[in-house]
Amino acid sequence: MKMWSGRFREPLNQEFERWQRSFPFDQRLLLQELEASSAHARALRKAGVLTAEEQDAVLVGLAAIGKEFTLPIVDEEAEDVHHFVEKQLVARIGDTGKKLHTGRSRNEQIATDLRLYVRDACDQLNACIIEFVSVLLDRAEKAGGAAMPSYTHLQRAEPVLVAHWLLAYCEMFLRDVSRIRDCRVRLNQCPLGSGAIAGATLALDRHAMAAELSFDAPCANSMDATSDRDFAIEFVQAASILGVHLSRWAEEFILFSTQEYGFVRLPESYSTGSSAMPQKQNPDALELIRGKCGRLAGAAQQMLITMKGLPLAYNKDLQETQEPVFEVAETAKMMVKVAAGFMREVDFKYDTMQRAAETGFMNAMAAATYLTRKGVPFRNAHEIVAGAVRIAMQLGCELGALPLATLREIGPEFADDFYGAVSLQSVIDCHAAFGGTATHCVKQAIASTRQRVRAVTEEW
Ligand code: ARG
């Protein structure tokens, strides 16, 4: 029996009937539906629609439904999660169950359930990201003074501390945390009591319902409340930026695990072998993280296109906004969890990184800076050092191995202290402005990042 069949004389086309049902996926909202329904039941009692006994029967019934079912639930009749709960309630407490729908609409229910779901998804995802950032920080701390090359255009650029490189990812992921929190702040208003479109017809205490569900306030406009899915779009978009960060992180580790780089050793617990090539160890965890980024970005696109062009207020198209949200919430969480697990176990080959950091003339910019400290204008210094690089390439050595006499021929300002200035340690430490890779800057950065992580965790 449909919730709305009274008006109809003909049954639904069977294929269409099955196709339009959302219960196969919106059953994920069961707990949210029960919570929101309990809040509505209390409001009905206050409005004098339910007696105290009826309210209690409804609340007990709803709680029992929550206890009885674990997902997935197969119910060939249930049109959606709202229908399912109503049927279950009536089966348990009889006609009183039928009173629960007084003064409300599924339009406000789904809007409320989905907000509750996204709110919880924001919290869960952020907890996972924070855990991941903590692992990155642990690894940065353990890396100590280890150096590696950094790249621009994927060509060796300047040496940096391994810790500095890892901290770059902490920044990205902490921005994700903040974006997801922003989304949570804006979504935290309660649609309950908005009715189908024009507002509730009963004196429902919307503020009390909002407070009961830990919303900051009731949504201000019933038409907006029942048709808004901005919160879902924001969540999916924030998650897709997170996906981009994870994908870039994964890509770097994939590159660095190749024999060509040899900077990291893949943990066996996050790799697989090849059924054909016995020698292989493949970075599947990383590749899946990179690959699943596509789902998140796709979902963000899907949401926008679904919403575009919808007149106010509720339209059934809105049902299509649920699955991308579920997909993103589940996928993004696992991506971050796997990334954190990988990060905990991956081995850094510090020797190879260090060797790479010492070669390839990555101290050339520091060499030019050295000359500017002797009064040479930077443009000239750049040219002089380029000449030195050319000579070193011919001799097959690094800048620091050129004899002083040779250097002086192209720049009389070169002196003994040049060799110290282009050593790996000084090259790293000369990037001492805030945010740079100098050892003391990185030490401070680790401490202040930890502090920020602590602060966001506490604010929760
Ligand atoms: N399953 C529906 C959805 O997810 C619930 C709202 C139905 N409302 C309606 N007027 N048909 O959107």
Coordinates of C-alpha atoms and ligand atoms in Angstrom, one line a residue:
M1 CA 0.0 0.0 0.0
K2 CA 1.4 3.4 -1.1
M3 CA 1.4 6.3 1.3
W4 CA -0.3 8.3 -1.4
S5 CA -2.5 5.8 -3.3
G6 CA -5.8 7.3 -2.2
R7 CA -6.0 9.7 -5.1
F8 CA -5.1 7.1 -7.8
R9 CA -7.5 4.7 -9.6
E10 CA -4.8 2.9 -11.6
P11 CA -1.8 1.0 -10.2
L12 CA 1.6 2.2 -11.1
N13 CA 3.4 0.7 -14.0
Q14 CA 5.4 -2.1 -12.3
E15 CA 8.7 -1.3 -13.9
F16 CA 8.3 2.4 -13.1
E17 CA 7.3 1.5 -9.6
R18 CA 10.4 -0.4 -8.9
W19 CA 12.6 2.1 -10.6
Q20 CA 11.4 5.1 -8.6
R21 CA 12.0 3.5 -5.2
S22 CA 14.8 4.9 -3.2
F23 CA 14.7 2.4 -0.3
P24 CA 17.6 0.3 -1.8
F25 CA 19.9 3.2 -1.1
D26 CA 18.2 5.6 1.3
Q27 CA 18.0 2.9 3.9
R28 CA 21.4 4.3 4.9
L29 CA 19.4 7.1 6.4
L30 CA 17.5 4.8 8.8
L31 CA 19.0 6.1 12.0
Q32 CA 18.6 9.7 10.9
E33 CA 15.0 9.1 10.0
L34 CA 14.4 7.5 13.4
E35 CA 16.0 10.4 15.2
A36 CA 14.2 13.1 13.2
S37 CA 10.9 11.2 13.6
S38 CA 11.4 11.1 17.4
A39 CA 11.9 14.9 17.4
H40 CA 8.7 15.3 15.4
A41 CA 6.8 13.0 17.7
R42 CA 7.8 15.2 20.7
A43 CA 6.7 18.3 18.8
L44 CA 3.4 16.6 18.1
R45 CA 2.9 15.9 21.7
K46 CA 3.6 19.5 22.6
A47 CA 1.2 20.6 19.9
G48 CA -1.5 18.4 21.4
V49 CA -1.7 16.0 18.5
L50 CA -0.4 13.0 20.5
T51 CA -1.2 12.2 24.1
A52 CA 1.8 11.5 26.4
E53 CA 1.0 7.8 26.1
E54 CA 0.9 7.9 22.3
Q55 CA 4.1 9.8 22.2
D56 CA 5.8 7.2 24.3
A57 CA 4.4 4.4 22.2
V58 CA 5.8 6.1 19.1
L59 CA 9.2 6.7 20.7
V60 CA 9.5 3.1 22.0
G61 CA 8.4 1.8 18.5
L62 CA 11.0 4.0 16.7
A63 CA 13.8 2.9 19.1
A64 CA 12.8 -0.8 18.6
I65 CA 13.0 -0.4 14.8
G66 CA 16.6 1.0 15.3
K67 CA 17.5 -2.0 17.3
E68 CA 16.0 -4.6 15.0
F69 CA 17.5 -3.8 11.7
T70 CA 21.1 -3.8 10.4
L71 CA 21.8 -2.9 6.8
P72 CA 21.3 -4.1 4.1
I73 CA 17.5 -4.4 4.5
V74 CA 15.5 -6.1 1.8
D75 CA 11.9 -4.8 1.6
E76 CA 10.2 -5.2 -1.7
E77 CA 7.3 -2.9 -0.7
A78 CA 9.1 0.0 0.9
E79 CA 9.2 3.0 -1.4
D80 CA 11.7 4.8 0.7
V81 CA 13.1 5.0 4.2
H82 CA 10.2 7.1 5.3
H83 CA 7.7 4.6 4.1
F84 CA 9.7 1.8 5.6
V85 CA 9.7 3.4 9.1
E86 CA 6.1 4.2 9.0
K87 CA 5.1 0.7 8.0
Q88 CA 7.3 -0.8 10.7
L89 CA 5.9 1.6 13.3
V90 CA 2.3 0.7 12.4
A91 CA 3.1 -3.0 12.4
R92 CA 4.4 -2.5 16.0
I93 CA 2.1 0.0 17.6
G94 CA -1.0 -0.1 15.3
D95 CA -3.0 3.0 14.5
T96 CA -1.1 5.4 16.8
G97 CA 1.8 4.9 14.3
K98 CA -0.4 6.4 11.6
K99 CA -0.6 9.7 13.6
L100 CA 3.2 10.3 13.3
H101 CA 2.9 11.8 9.8
T102 CA 0.5 14.5 11.0
G103 CA 1.8 17.9 10.1
R104 CA 4.9 16.8 8.2
S105 CA 6.0 15.9 4.7
R106 CA 8.6 13.6 3.3
N107 CA 10.1 16.6 1.7
E108 CA 11.2 18.0 5.0
Q109 CA 12.1 14.6 6.3
I110 CA 14.5 13.8 3.5
A111 CA 16.0 17.2 3.7
T112 CA 16.6 16.7 7.5
D113 CA 17.9 13.1 7.2
L114 CA 20.4 14.0 4.5
R115 CA 21.6 17.0 6.6
L116 CA 22.1 14.7 9.6
Y117 CA 23.9 12.2 7.4
V118 CA 26.2 14.8 5.8
R119 CA 26.9 16.3 9.2
D120 CA 28.0 12.9 10.5
A121 CA 30.0 12.3 7.3
C122 CA 31.8 15.6 7.8
D123 CA 32.8 14.6 11.3
Q124 CA 33.9 11.1 10.4
L125 CA 35.9 12.3 7.4
N126 CA 37.6 15.0 9.4
A127 CA 38.5 12.6 12.1
C128 CA 40.2 10.4 9.5
I129 CA 42.0 13.3 7.9
I130 CA 43.3 14.5 11.2
E131 CA 44.6 11.0 12.0
F132 CA 46.4 11.0 8.6
V133 CA 47.9 14.5 9.3
S134 CA 49.2 13.2 12.6
V135 CA 50.9 10.3 10.9
L136 CA 52.4 12.7 8.4
L137 CA 53.7 14.7 11.3
D138 CA 55.1 11.7 13.0
R139 CA 57.0 10.8 9.9
A140 CA 58.2 14.3 9.4
E141 CA 59.5 14.3 12.9
K142 CA 61.3 11.0 12.4
A143 CA 62.9 12.2 9.2
G144 CA 64.9 14.6 11.2
G145 CA 67.6 16.3 9.1
A146 CA 67.2 13.9 6.1
A147 CA 67.3 15.7 2.8
M148 CA 65.9 15.1 -0.6
P149 CA 65.6 16.8 -3.9
S150 CA 62.6 19.0 -4.6
Y151 CA 61.3 19.4 -8.1
T152 CA 59.8 22.0 -10.3
H153 CA 58.6 20.9 -13.8
L154 CA 59.6 17.5 -12.4
Q155 CA 63.2 18.5 -12.8
R156 CA 65.5 18.7 -9.8
A157 CA 65.2 22.1 -8.3
E158 CA 66.6 22.6 -4.7
P159 CA 67.3 20.3 -1.9
V160 CA 64.7 20.3 1.0
L161 CA 64.2 18.4 4.2
V162 CA 62.1 15.3 3.8
A163 CA 60.1 16.8 6.7
H164 CA 59.5 20.0 4.8
W165 CA 58.1 17.9 1.9
L166 CA 55.7 16.0 4.2
L167 CA 54.6 19.2 5.9
A168 CA 53.4 20.5 2.5
Y169 CA 50.9 17.7 2.5
C170 CA 49.9 18.6 6.1
E171 CA 48.9 22.0 4.8
M172 CA 46.8 20.7 2.1
F173 CA 45.0 18.2 4.3
L174 CA 44.4 20.8 7.1
R175 CA 42.8 23.0 4.5
D176 CA 40.5 20.1 3.7
V177 CA 39.6 19.8 7.3
S178 CA 38.8 23.5 7.5
R179 CA 36.7 23.3 4.3
I180 CA 34.7 20.4 5.6
R181 CA 34.1 22.2 8.9
D182 CA 32.9 25.2 7.0
C183 CA 30.4 23.0 5.2
R184 CA 29.3 21.6 8.5
V185 CA 28.7 25.0 10.0
R186 CA 26.5 26.1 7.2
L187 CA 24.5 22.9 7.0
N188 CA 23.6 22.9 10.7
Q189 CA 20.1 24.2 10.4
C190 CA 17.0 22.1 10.7
P191 CA 14.4 21.7 8.0
L192 CA 11.9 20.0 10.3
G193 CA 8.6 21.9 10.5
S194 CA 8.8 23.2 7.0
G195 CA 6.0 20.9 5.8
A196 CA 5.8 20.0 2.1
I197 CA 6.7 23.5 1.0
A198 CA 4.8 26.3 2.7
G199 CA 5.5 25.6 6.3
A200 CA 3.9 23.4 9.0
T201 CA 0.2 23.7 9.6
L202 CA 0.5 22.8 13.2
A203 CA 2.1 24.8 16.0
L204 CA 5.3 22.7 16.0
D205 CA 8.1 24.0 18.1
R206 CA 10.7 24.2 15.4
H207 CA 13.4 25.6 17.7
A208 CA 12.9 22.6 20.1
M209 CA 13.1 20.1 17.2
A210 CA 16.3 21.8 16.0
A211 CA 17.9 21.8 19.4
E212 CA 17.0 18.2 20.0
L213 CA 18.8 17.2 16.8
S214 CA 21.8 19.4 17.7
F215 CA 21.1 21.8 14.9
D216 CA 22.0 25.5 15.6
A217 CA 18.6 26.8 14.5
P218 CA 15.6 25.9 12.3
C219 CA 16.0 26.7 8.6
A220 CA 14.5 30.2 8.0
N221 CA 12.4 29.6 5.0
S222 CA 10.3 26.5 4.3
M223 CA 10.6 26.7 0.5
D224 CA 14.4 26.8 0.7
A225 CA 14.5 24.2 3.5
T226 CA 12.7 21.6 1.5
S227 CA 14.6 22.1 -1.7
D228 CA 18.1 23.1 -0.7
R229 CA 21.0 20.7 -1.3
D230 CA 23.8 23.2 -1.1
F231 CA 25.2 21.4 1.9
A232 CA 25.4 18.1 0.0
I233 CA 27.1 19.9 -3.0
E234 CA 29.6 21.6 -0.6
F235 CA 30.4 18.3 1.1
V236 CA 31.0 16.5 -2.2
Q237 CA 33.0 19.4 -3.6
A238 CA 35.1 19.7 -0.5
A239 CA 35.7 15.9 -0.6
S240 CA 36.7 16.2 -4.3
I241 CA 39.4 18.7 -3.4
L242 CA 40.5 16.3 -0.7
G243 CA 40.5 13.7 -3.4
V244 CA 42.8 15.8 -5.6
H245 CA 45.2 16.2 -2.7
L246 CA 45.2 12.5 -2.0
S247 CA 45.7 11.7 -5.7
R248 CA 48.7 14.1 -5.9
W249 CA 50.1 12.5 -2.8
A250 CA 49.6 9.0 -4.2
E251 CA 51.2 10.0 -7.5
E252 CA 54.3 11.2 -5.8
F253 CA 54.7 8.1 -3.8
I254 CA 54.2 6.0 -6.9
L255 CA 56.9 7.9 -8.7
F256 CA 59.2 7.8 -5.7
S257 CA 58.8 4.0 -5.3
T258 CA 60.0 3.4 -8.9
Q259 CA 63.5 2.1 -9.3
E260 CA 64.2 5.3 -11.2
Y261 CA 63.7 7.3 -8.1
G262 CA 64.2 4.7 -5.4
F263 CA 63.2 7.1 -2.6
V264 CA 60.7 4.9 -0.9
R265 CA 60.2 1.2 -0.4
L266 CA 56.5 0.1 -0.7
P267 CA 55.1 -1.7 2.3
E268 CA 54.1 -5.2 1.4
S269 CA 50.9 -4.7 3.4
Y270 CA 49.7 -2.1 0.9
S271 CA 51.0 -3.6 -2.4
T272 CA 50.2 -6.5 -4.6
G273 CA 52.1 -8.7 -6.9
S274 CA 51.7 -9.6 -10.6
S275 CA 50.1 -12.8 -11.7
A276 CA 52.4 -12.7 -14.7
M277 CA 55.7 -11.1 -13.6
P278 CA 57.1 -12.8 -10.5
Q279 CA 59.4 -9.9 -9.6
K280 CA 56.7 -7.3 -9.3
Q281 CA 55.5 -5.3 -6.3
N282 CA 52.9 -2.9 -7.4
P283 CA 51.6 0.2 -5.6
D284 CA 47.9 -0.7 -5.8
A285 CA 46.8 1.1 -2.7
L286 CA 48.2 4.3 -4.1
E287 CA 46.8 3.7 -7.6
L288 CA 43.4 3.1 -6.2
I289 CA 43.5 6.3 -4.2
R290 CA 44.5 8.2 -7.3
G291 CA 41.9 6.4 -9.4
K292 CA 39.0 6.8 -6.9
C293 CA 39.6 10.6 -7.0
G294 CA 37.6 10.4 -10.3
R295 CA 34.5 9.2 -8.4
L296 CA 34.6 12.2 -6.1
A297 CA 35.1 14.7 -8.9
G298 CA 32.4 12.9 -10.9
A299 CA 29.9 13.1 -8.0
A300 CA 30.5 16.8 -7.6
Q301 CA 29.7 17.3 -11.2
Q302 CA 26.7 15.1 -11.0
M303 CA 25.3 17.0 -8.0
L304 CA 25.6 20.4 -9.8
I305 CA 23.9 19.1 -12.9
T306 CA 21.1 17.5 -11.0
M307 CA 20.4 20.7 -9.2
K308 CA 20.7 23.1 -12.1
G309 CA 17.4 24.3 -13.4
L310 CA 15.2 23.0 -10.5
P311 CA 12.3 25.3 -9.8
L312 CA 11.4 25.8 -6.2
A313 CA 10.7 23.8 -4.2
Y314 CA 10.8 19.9 -3.9
N315 CA 11.2 18.0 -7.1
K316 CA 11.8 14.3 -7.3
D317 CA 15.1 15.0 -9.1
L318 CA 16.3 15.7 -5.5
Q319 CA 16.2 12.0 -4.8
E320 CA 19.2 11.8 -7.2
T321 CA 21.3 13.8 -4.9
Q322 CA 21.5 11.1 -2.3
E323 CA 23.6 8.4 -4.0
P324 CA 26.6 10.7 -4.9
V325 CA 26.7 11.8 -1.2
F326 CA 26.7 8.2 0.1
E327 CA 29.3 7.2 -2.5
V328 CA 31.5 10.1 -1.6
A329 CA 31.2 9.8 2.1
E330 CA 32.1 6.1 2.0
T331 CA 34.8 6.4 -0.7
A332 CA 36.6 9.4 0.7
K333 CA 36.8 8.0 4.2
M334 CA 38.4 4.8 3.0
M335 CA 40.8 6.7 0.8
V336 CA 42.1 8.6 3.8
K337 CA 42.2 5.6 6.0
V338 CA 44.3 3.6 3.5
A339 CA 46.5 6.6 2.9
A340 CA 47.2 6.9 6.7
G341 CA 47.9 3.2 7.0
F342 CA 50.3 3.4 4.0
M343 CA 52.0 6.5 5.4
R344 CA 52.6 4.7 8.7
E345 CA 54.3 1.8 7.1
V346 CA 56.2 3.1 4.1
D347 CA 60.0 3.1 4.3
F348 CA 62.1 6.0 3.3
K349 CA 65.4 5.3 1.6
Y350 CA 67.2 8.2 3.2
D351 CA 70.6 7.3 1.6
T352 CA 69.2 7.5 -1.9
M353 CA 67.4 10.7 -1.2
Q354 CA 70.5 12.2 0.3
R355 CA 72.7 11.2 -2.6
A356 CA 70.1 12.7 -5.0
A357 CA 69.9 15.9 -3.0
E358 CA 73.7 16.3 -3.3
T359 CA 73.9 16.0 -7.0
G360 CA 72.5 17.8 -10.0
F361 CA 73.7 21.3 -9.2
M362 CA 70.8 21.9 -6.9
N363 CA 73.1 24.3 -4.9
A364 CA 73.3 26.6 -7.9
M365 CA 70.8 29.1 -6.6
A366 CA 72.6 29.1 -3.2
A367 CA 75.9 29.7 -5.1
A368 CA 74.4 32.7 -6.8
T369 CA 73.1 34.0 -3.5
Y370 CA 76.6 33.5 -2.1
L371 CA 77.9 35.9 -4.8
T372 CA 75.2 38.5 -4.1
R373 CA 76.4 38.5 -0.5
K374 CA 79.8 39.6 -1.9
G375 CA 78.1 42.5 -3.7
V376 CA 77.5 40.9 -7.1
P377 CA 74.1 41.9 -8.6
F378 CA 71.9 38.8 -8.8
R379 CA 71.6 38.9 -12.6
N380 CA 75.4 38.8 -12.9
A381 CA 75.7 36.2 -10.2
H382 CA 73.2 34.0 -12.1
E383 CA 75.3 34.2 -15.2
I384 CA 78.6 33.5 -13.4
V385 CA 77.2 30.4 -11.6
A386 CA 75.7 29.2 -14.9
G387 CA 79.3 29.4 -16.3
A388 CA 80.5 27.4 -13.3
V389 CA 77.8 24.8 -13.9
R390 CA 78.9 24.5 -17.5
I391 CA 82.5 23.9 -16.5
A392 CA 81.5 21.4 -13.8
M393 CA 79.4 19.5 -16.3
Q394 CA 82.4 19.3 -18.6
L395 CA 84.6 18.0 -15.8
G396 CA 81.9 15.7 -14.6
C397 CA 81.8 17.1 -11.0
E398 CA 79.6 19.1 -8.7
L399 CA 80.1 22.9 -8.1
G400 CA 81.6 22.2 -4.7
A401 CA 84.4 20.2 -6.3
L402 CA 85.6 22.9 -8.7
P403 CA 89.0 24.3 -7.7
L404 CA 89.0 27.8 -6.3
A405 CA 91.4 29.0 -9.1
T406 CA 88.9 27.9 -11.8
L407 CA 86.1 29.7 -10.0
R408 CA 88.1 32.8 -9.6
E409 CA 88.7 33.0 -13.4
I410 CA 85.0 33.5 -13.9
G411 CA 84.3 35.4 -10.8
P412 CA 87.0 37.1 -8.6
E413 CA 84.5 37.3 -5.7
F414 CA 84.7 33.5 -5.1
A415 CA 86.6 32.7 -1.9
D416 CA 87.3 29.8 0.4
D417 CA 84.0 30.2 2.2
F418 CA 82.2 29.3 -1.1
Y419 CA 82.6 25.6 -0.3
G420 CA 80.8 25.9 3.0
A421 CA 78.1 28.0 1.4
V422 CA 77.2 25.3 -1.2
S423 CA 77.3 22.3 1.2
L424 CA 74.0 20.5 1.4
Q425 CA 73.5 21.7 5.0
S426 CA 74.0 25.4 4.2
V427 CA 71.9 25.2 1.1
I428 CA 69.1 23.9 3.1
D429 CA 69.6 26.3 6.0
C430 CA 69.9 29.4 3.9
H431 CA 66.1 29.1 3.1
A432 CA 65.4 30.6 6.5
A433 CA 62.5 32.9 5.8
F434 CA 59.2 31.8 7.5
G435 CA 57.8 28.8 5.6
G436 CA 61.1 27.7 4.2
T437 CA 63.1 24.5 4.5
A438 CA 65.8 25.7 6.9
T439 CA 66.3 23.2 9.7
H440 CA 65.1 25.5 12.4
C441 CA 62.1 26.7 10.4
V442 CA 61.0 23.1 9.8
K443 CA 61.3 22.3 13.5
Q444 CA 59.1 25.2 14.3
A445 CA 56.7 24.2 11.6
I446 CA 56.3 20.7 13.0
A447 CA 55.5 22.1 16.4
S448 CA 53.1 24.7 15.2
T449 CA 51.3 22.2 12.9
R450 CA 50.9 19.8 15.8
Q451 CA 49.5 22.7 17.7
R452 CA 47.0 23.4 15.0
V453 CA 46.0 19.8 14.9
R454 CA 45.4 19.8 18.6
A455 CA 43.4 23.0 18.3
V456 CA 41.0 21.7 15.6
T457 CA 40.6 18.4 17.5
E458 CA 39.7 20.3 20.7
E459 CA 37.3 22.7 18.9
W460 CA 35.3 19.7 17.7
Ligands
ARG1 N1 12.4 9.5 -1.5 C1 12.1 10.9 -1.7 C2 13.4 11.6 -1.9 O1 14.4 11.1 -1.6 C3 11.4 11.4 -0.4 C4 10.7 12.7 -0.7 C5 9.5 12.3 -1.5 N2 8.6 13.4 -1.6 C6 7.7 13.5 -2.6 N3 7.0 14.6 -2.7 N4 7.5 12.6 -3.5 O2 13.5 12.7 -2.4

